[in-house]
PDB file of C-alpha atoms in Angstrom:
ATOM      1  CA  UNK S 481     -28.564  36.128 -32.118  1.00 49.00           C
ATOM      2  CA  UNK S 482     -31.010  34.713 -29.922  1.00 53.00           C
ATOM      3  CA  UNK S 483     -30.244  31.343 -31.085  1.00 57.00           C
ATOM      4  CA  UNK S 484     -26.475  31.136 -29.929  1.00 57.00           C
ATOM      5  CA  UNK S 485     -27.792  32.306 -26.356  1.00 64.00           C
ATOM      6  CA  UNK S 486     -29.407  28.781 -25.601  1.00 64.00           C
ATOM      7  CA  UNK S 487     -26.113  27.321 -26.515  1.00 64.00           C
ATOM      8  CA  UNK S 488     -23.664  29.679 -24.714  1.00 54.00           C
ATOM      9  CA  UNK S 489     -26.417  29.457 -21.577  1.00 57.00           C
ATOM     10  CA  UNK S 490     -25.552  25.314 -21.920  1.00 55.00           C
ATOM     11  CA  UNK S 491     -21.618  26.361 -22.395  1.00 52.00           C
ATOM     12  CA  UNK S 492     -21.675  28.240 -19.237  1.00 49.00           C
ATOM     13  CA  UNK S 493     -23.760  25.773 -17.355  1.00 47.00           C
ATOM     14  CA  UNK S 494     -21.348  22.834 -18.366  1.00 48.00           C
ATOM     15  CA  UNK S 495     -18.363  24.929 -17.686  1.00 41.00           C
ATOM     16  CA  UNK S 496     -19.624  25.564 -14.079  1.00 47.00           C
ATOM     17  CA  UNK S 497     -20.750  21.913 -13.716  1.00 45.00           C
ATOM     18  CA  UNK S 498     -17.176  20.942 -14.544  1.00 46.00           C
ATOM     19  CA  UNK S 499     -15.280  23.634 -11.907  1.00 44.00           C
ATOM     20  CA  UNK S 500     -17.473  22.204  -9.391  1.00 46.00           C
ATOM     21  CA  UNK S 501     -16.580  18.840  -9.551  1.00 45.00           C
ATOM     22  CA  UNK S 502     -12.787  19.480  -9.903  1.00 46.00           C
ATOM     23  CA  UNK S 503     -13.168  21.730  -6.955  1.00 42.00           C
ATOM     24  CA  UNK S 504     -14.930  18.525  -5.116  1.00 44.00           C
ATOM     25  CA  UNK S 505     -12.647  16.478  -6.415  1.00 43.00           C
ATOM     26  CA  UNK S 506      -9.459  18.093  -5.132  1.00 41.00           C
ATOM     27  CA  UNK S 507     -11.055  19.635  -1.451  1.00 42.00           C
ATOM     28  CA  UNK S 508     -11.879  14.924  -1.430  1.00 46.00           C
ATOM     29  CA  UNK S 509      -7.928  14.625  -2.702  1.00 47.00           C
ATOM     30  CA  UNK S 510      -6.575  16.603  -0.302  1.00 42.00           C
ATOM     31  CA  UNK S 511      -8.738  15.306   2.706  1.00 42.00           C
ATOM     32  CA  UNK S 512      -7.454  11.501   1.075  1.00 47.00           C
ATOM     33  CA  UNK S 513      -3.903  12.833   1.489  1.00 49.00           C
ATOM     34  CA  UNK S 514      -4.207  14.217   4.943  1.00 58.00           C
ATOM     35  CA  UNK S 515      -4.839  10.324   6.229  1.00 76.00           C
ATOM     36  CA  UNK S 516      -2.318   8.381   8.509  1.00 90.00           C
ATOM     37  CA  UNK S 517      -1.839   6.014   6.871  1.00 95.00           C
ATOM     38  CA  UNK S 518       1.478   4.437   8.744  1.00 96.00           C
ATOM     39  CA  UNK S 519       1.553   5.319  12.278  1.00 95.00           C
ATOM     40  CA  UNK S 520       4.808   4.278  14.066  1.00 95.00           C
ATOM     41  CA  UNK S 521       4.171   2.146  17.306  1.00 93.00           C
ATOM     42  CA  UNK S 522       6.701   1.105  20.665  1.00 91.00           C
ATOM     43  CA  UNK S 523       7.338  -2.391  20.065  1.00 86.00           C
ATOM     44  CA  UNK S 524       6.352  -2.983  23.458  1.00 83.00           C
ATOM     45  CA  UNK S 525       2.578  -3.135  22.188  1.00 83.00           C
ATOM     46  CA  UNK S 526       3.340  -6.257  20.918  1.00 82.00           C
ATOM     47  CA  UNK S 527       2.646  -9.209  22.309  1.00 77.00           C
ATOM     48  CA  UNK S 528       4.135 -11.383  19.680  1.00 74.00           C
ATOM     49  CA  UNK S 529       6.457 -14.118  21.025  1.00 72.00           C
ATOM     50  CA  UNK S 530      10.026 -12.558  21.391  1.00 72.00           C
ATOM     51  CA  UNK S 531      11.965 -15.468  20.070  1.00 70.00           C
ATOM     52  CA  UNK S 532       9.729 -14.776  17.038  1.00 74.00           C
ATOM     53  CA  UNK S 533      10.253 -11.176  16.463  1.00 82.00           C
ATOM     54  CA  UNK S 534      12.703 -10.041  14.071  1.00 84.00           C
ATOM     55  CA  UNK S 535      16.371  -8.999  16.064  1.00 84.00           C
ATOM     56  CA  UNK S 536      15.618  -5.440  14.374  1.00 90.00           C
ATOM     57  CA  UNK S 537      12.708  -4.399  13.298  1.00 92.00           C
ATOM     58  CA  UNK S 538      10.284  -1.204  13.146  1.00 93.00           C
ATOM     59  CA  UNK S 539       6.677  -1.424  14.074  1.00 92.00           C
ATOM     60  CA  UNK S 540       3.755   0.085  12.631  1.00 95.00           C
ATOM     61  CA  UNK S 541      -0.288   0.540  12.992  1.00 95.00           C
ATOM     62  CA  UNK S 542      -1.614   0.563   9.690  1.00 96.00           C
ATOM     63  CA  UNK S 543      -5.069   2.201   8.608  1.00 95.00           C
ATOM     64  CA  UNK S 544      -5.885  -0.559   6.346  1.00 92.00           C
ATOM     65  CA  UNK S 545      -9.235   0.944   4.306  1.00 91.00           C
ATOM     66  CA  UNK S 546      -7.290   4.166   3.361  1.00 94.00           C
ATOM     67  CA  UNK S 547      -4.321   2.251   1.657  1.00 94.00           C
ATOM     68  CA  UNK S 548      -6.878  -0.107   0.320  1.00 90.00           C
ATOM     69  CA  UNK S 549      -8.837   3.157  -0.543  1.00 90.00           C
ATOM     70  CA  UNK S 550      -5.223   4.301  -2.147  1.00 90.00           C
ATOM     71  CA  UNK S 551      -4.518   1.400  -4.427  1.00 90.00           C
ATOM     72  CA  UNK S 552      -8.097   1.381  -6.068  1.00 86.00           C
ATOM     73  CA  UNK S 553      -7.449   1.401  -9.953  1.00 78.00           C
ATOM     74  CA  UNK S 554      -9.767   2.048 -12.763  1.00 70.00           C
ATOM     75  CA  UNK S 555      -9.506   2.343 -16.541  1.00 70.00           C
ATOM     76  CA  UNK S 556      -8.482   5.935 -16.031  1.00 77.00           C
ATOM     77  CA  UNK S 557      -6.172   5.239 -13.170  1.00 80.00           C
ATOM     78  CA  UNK S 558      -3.640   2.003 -14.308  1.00 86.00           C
ATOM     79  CA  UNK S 559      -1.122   3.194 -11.587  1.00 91.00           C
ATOM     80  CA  UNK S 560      -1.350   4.115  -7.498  1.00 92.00           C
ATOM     81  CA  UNK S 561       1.491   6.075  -5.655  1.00 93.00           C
ATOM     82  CA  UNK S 562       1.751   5.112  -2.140  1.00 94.00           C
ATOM     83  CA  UNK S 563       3.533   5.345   0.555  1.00 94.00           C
ATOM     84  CA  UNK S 564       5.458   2.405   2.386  1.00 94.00           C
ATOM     85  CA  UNK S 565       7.729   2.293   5.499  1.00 94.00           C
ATOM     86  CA  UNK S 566      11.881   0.990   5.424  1.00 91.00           C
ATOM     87  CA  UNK S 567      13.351  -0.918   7.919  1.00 90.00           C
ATOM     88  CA  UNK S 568      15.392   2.483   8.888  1.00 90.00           C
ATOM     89  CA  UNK S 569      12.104   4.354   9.911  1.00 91.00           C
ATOM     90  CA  UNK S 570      11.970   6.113   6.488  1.00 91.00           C
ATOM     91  CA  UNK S 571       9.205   6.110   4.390  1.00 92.00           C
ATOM     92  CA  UNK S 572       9.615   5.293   0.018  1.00 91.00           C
ATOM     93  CA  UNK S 573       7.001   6.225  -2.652  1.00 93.00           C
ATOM     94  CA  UNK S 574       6.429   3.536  -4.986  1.00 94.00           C
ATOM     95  CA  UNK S 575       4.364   3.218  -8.059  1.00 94.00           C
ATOM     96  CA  UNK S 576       2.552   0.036  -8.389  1.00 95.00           C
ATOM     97  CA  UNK S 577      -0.039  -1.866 -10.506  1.00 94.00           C
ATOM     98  CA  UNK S 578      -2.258  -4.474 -10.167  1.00 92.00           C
ATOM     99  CA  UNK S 579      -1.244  -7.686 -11.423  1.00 92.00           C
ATOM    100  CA  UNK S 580      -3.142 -10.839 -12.439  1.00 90.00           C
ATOM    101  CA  UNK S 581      -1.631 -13.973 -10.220  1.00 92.00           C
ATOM    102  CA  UNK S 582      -4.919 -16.023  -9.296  1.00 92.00           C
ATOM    103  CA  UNK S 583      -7.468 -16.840 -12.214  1.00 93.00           C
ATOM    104  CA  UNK S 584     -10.683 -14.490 -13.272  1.00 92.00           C
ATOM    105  CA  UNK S 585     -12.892 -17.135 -11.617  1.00 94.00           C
ATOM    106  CA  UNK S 586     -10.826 -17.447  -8.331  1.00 93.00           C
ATOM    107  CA  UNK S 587     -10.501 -13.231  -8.317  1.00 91.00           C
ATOM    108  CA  UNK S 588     -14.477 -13.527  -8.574  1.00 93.00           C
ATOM    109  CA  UNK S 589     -14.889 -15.126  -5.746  1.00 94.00           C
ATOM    110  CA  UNK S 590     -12.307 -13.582  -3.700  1.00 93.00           C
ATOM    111  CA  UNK S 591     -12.379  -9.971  -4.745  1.00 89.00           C
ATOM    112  CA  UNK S 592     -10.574  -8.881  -1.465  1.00 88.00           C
ATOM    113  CA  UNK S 593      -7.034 -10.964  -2.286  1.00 92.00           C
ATOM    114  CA  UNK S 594      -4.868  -8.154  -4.564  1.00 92.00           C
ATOM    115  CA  UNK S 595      -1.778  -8.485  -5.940  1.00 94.00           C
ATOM    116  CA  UNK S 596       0.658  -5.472  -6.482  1.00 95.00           C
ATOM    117  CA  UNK S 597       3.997  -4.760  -7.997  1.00 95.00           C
ATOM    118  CA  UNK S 598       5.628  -2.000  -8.771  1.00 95.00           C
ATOM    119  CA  UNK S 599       9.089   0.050  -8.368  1.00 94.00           C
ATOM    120  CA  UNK S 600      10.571   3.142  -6.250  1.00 94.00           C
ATOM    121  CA  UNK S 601       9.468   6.495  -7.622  1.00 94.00           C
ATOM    122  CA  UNK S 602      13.179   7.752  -7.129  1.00 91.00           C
ATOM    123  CA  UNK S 603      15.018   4.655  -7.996  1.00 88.00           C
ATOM    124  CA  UNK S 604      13.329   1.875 -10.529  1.00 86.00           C
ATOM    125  CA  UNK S 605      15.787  -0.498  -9.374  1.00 89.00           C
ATOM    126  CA  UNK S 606      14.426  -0.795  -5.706  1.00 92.00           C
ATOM    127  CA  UNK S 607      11.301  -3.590  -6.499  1.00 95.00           C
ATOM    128  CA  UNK S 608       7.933  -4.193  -4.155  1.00 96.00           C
ATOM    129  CA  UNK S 609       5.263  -7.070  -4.037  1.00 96.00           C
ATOM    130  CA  UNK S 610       2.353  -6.359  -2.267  1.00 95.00           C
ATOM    131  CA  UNK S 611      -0.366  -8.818  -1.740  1.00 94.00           C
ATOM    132  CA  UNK S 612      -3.433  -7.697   0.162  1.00 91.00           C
ATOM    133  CA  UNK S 613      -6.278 -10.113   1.457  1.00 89.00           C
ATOM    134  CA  UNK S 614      -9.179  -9.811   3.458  1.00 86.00           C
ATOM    135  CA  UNK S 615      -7.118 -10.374   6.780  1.00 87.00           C
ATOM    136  CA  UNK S 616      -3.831  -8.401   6.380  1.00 90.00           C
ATOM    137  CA  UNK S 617      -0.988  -7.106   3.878  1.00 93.00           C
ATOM    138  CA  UNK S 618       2.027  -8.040   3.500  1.00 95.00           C
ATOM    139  CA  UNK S 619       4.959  -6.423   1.427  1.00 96.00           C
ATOM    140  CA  UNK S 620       8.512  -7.457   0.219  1.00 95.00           C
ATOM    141  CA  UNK S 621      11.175  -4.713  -1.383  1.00 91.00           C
ATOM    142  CA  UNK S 622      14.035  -5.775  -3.533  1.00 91.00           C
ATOM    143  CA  UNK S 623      16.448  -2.172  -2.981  1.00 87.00           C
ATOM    144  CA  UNK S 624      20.118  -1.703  -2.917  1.00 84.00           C
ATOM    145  CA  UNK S 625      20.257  -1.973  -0.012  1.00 83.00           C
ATOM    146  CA  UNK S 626      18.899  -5.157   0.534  1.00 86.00           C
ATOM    147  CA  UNK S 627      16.014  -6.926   0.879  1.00 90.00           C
ATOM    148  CA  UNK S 628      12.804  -5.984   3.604  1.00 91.00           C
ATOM    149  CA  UNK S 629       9.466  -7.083   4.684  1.00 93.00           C
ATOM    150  CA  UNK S 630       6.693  -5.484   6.067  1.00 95.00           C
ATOM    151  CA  UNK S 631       4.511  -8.652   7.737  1.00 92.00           C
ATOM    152  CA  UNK S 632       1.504  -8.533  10.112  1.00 91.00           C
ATOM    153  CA  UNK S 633       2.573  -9.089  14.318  1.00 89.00           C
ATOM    154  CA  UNK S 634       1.068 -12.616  15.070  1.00 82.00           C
ATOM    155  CA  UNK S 635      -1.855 -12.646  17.669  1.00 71.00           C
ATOM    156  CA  UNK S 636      -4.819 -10.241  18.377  1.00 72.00           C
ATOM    157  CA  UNK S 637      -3.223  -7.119  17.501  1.00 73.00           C
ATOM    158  CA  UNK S 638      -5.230  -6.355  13.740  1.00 82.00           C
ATOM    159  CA  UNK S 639      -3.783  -3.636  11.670  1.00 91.00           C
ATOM    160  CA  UNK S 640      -0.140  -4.361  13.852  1.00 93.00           C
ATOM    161  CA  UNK S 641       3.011  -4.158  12.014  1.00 93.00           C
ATOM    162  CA  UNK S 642       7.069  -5.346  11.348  1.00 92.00           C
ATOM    163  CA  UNK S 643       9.455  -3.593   8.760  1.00 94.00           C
ATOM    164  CA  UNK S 644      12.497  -5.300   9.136  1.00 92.00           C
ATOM    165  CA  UNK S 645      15.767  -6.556   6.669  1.00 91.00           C
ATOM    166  CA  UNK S 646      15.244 -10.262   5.306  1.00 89.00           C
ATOM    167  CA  UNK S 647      18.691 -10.868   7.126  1.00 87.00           C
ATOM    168  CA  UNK S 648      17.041  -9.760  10.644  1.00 86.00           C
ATOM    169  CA  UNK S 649      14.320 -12.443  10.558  1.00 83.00           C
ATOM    170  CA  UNK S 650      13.552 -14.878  12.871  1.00 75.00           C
ATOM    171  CA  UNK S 651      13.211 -17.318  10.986  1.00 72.00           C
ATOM    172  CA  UNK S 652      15.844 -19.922   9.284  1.00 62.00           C
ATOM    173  CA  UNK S 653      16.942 -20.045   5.627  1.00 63.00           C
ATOM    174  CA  UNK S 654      14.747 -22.210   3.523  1.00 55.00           C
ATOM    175  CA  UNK S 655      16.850 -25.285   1.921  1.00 56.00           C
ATOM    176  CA  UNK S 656      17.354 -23.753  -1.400  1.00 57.00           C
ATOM    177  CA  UNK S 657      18.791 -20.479   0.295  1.00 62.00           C
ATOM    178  CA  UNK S 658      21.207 -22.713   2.227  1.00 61.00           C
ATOM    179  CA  UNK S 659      24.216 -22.481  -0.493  1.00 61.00           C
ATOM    180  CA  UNK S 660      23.468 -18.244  -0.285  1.00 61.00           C
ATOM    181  CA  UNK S 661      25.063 -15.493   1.460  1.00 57.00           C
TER     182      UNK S 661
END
């Protein structure tokens, strides 16, 4: 008898170790959750140049570290769900991965530039591309209902904003999207 009590003693001791840190681990989850992550601005806080502002657009603050801190991946974790604002003011949940674009070297020395891509939790036709860098994000959707952008506002306003529909932009058609509609 007395020599199963060192082991159930151990048993007991793991199993308590192990409550602990799930108890840690969702009071951390919950706090992660509870972060703005998107928080809707007036477009008058920007200062960008009008004629370069999409005609219809949506602008945002963005709290870069926590969706940075959101799309951290590990061997356990090959997938992040995060949230990401529409040109309509709504908000989508898409699952995406890291992807591989610049060589291991290049990565190395950059380890700041990601590269994401990944699909609508509801709908796996509606697409995203993210890229992340050390200066800003940027983020383009392929949905239904056409396509969007989220880009940084141009000037001194860090962590500022645009959602808007590709055929909102400001900016002309390249030359090899001249023959599109």
């Amino acid at each position: 008898m007395k020599s199963t009590t060192p082991i159930l003693s151990l048993f007991f001791l793991l199993l308590s170790l192990l409550l602990f840190a799930n108890c840690r681990s969702s009071k951390q989850n919950s706090r992660e959750s509870k972060i703005q992550i998107w928080s809707r601005i007036p477009a008058s806080e920007l200062k960008q140049s009008r004629d370069s502002l999409p005609k219809k657009f949506v602008a945002y603050y963005l709290n870069e570290e926590a969706l940075r801190d959101q799309l951290k991946l590990d061997s356990t974790k090959m997938t992040a769900v995060i949230e990401l604002p529409l040109s309509d003011s709504s908000f989508a949940q898409f699952s995406v991965m890291e992807i591989q674009v610049m060589s291991p070297a290049l990565a190395a020395k950059y380890p700041k530039f990601k590269t994401y891509e990944g699909f609508a939790v509801n709908s796996s036709t509606n697409r995203v591309r993210i890229d992340f860098n050390d200066k800003n994000f940027h983020a383009y959707f392929m949905t239904s209902n056409g396509e969007h952008f989220i880009t940084p506002v141009d000037g001194d306003e860090k962590n500022y904003y645009m959602v808007f529909k590709k055929e909102d932009s400001p900016f002309p058609k390249l030359p090899f999207e001249e023959g599109k509609k």
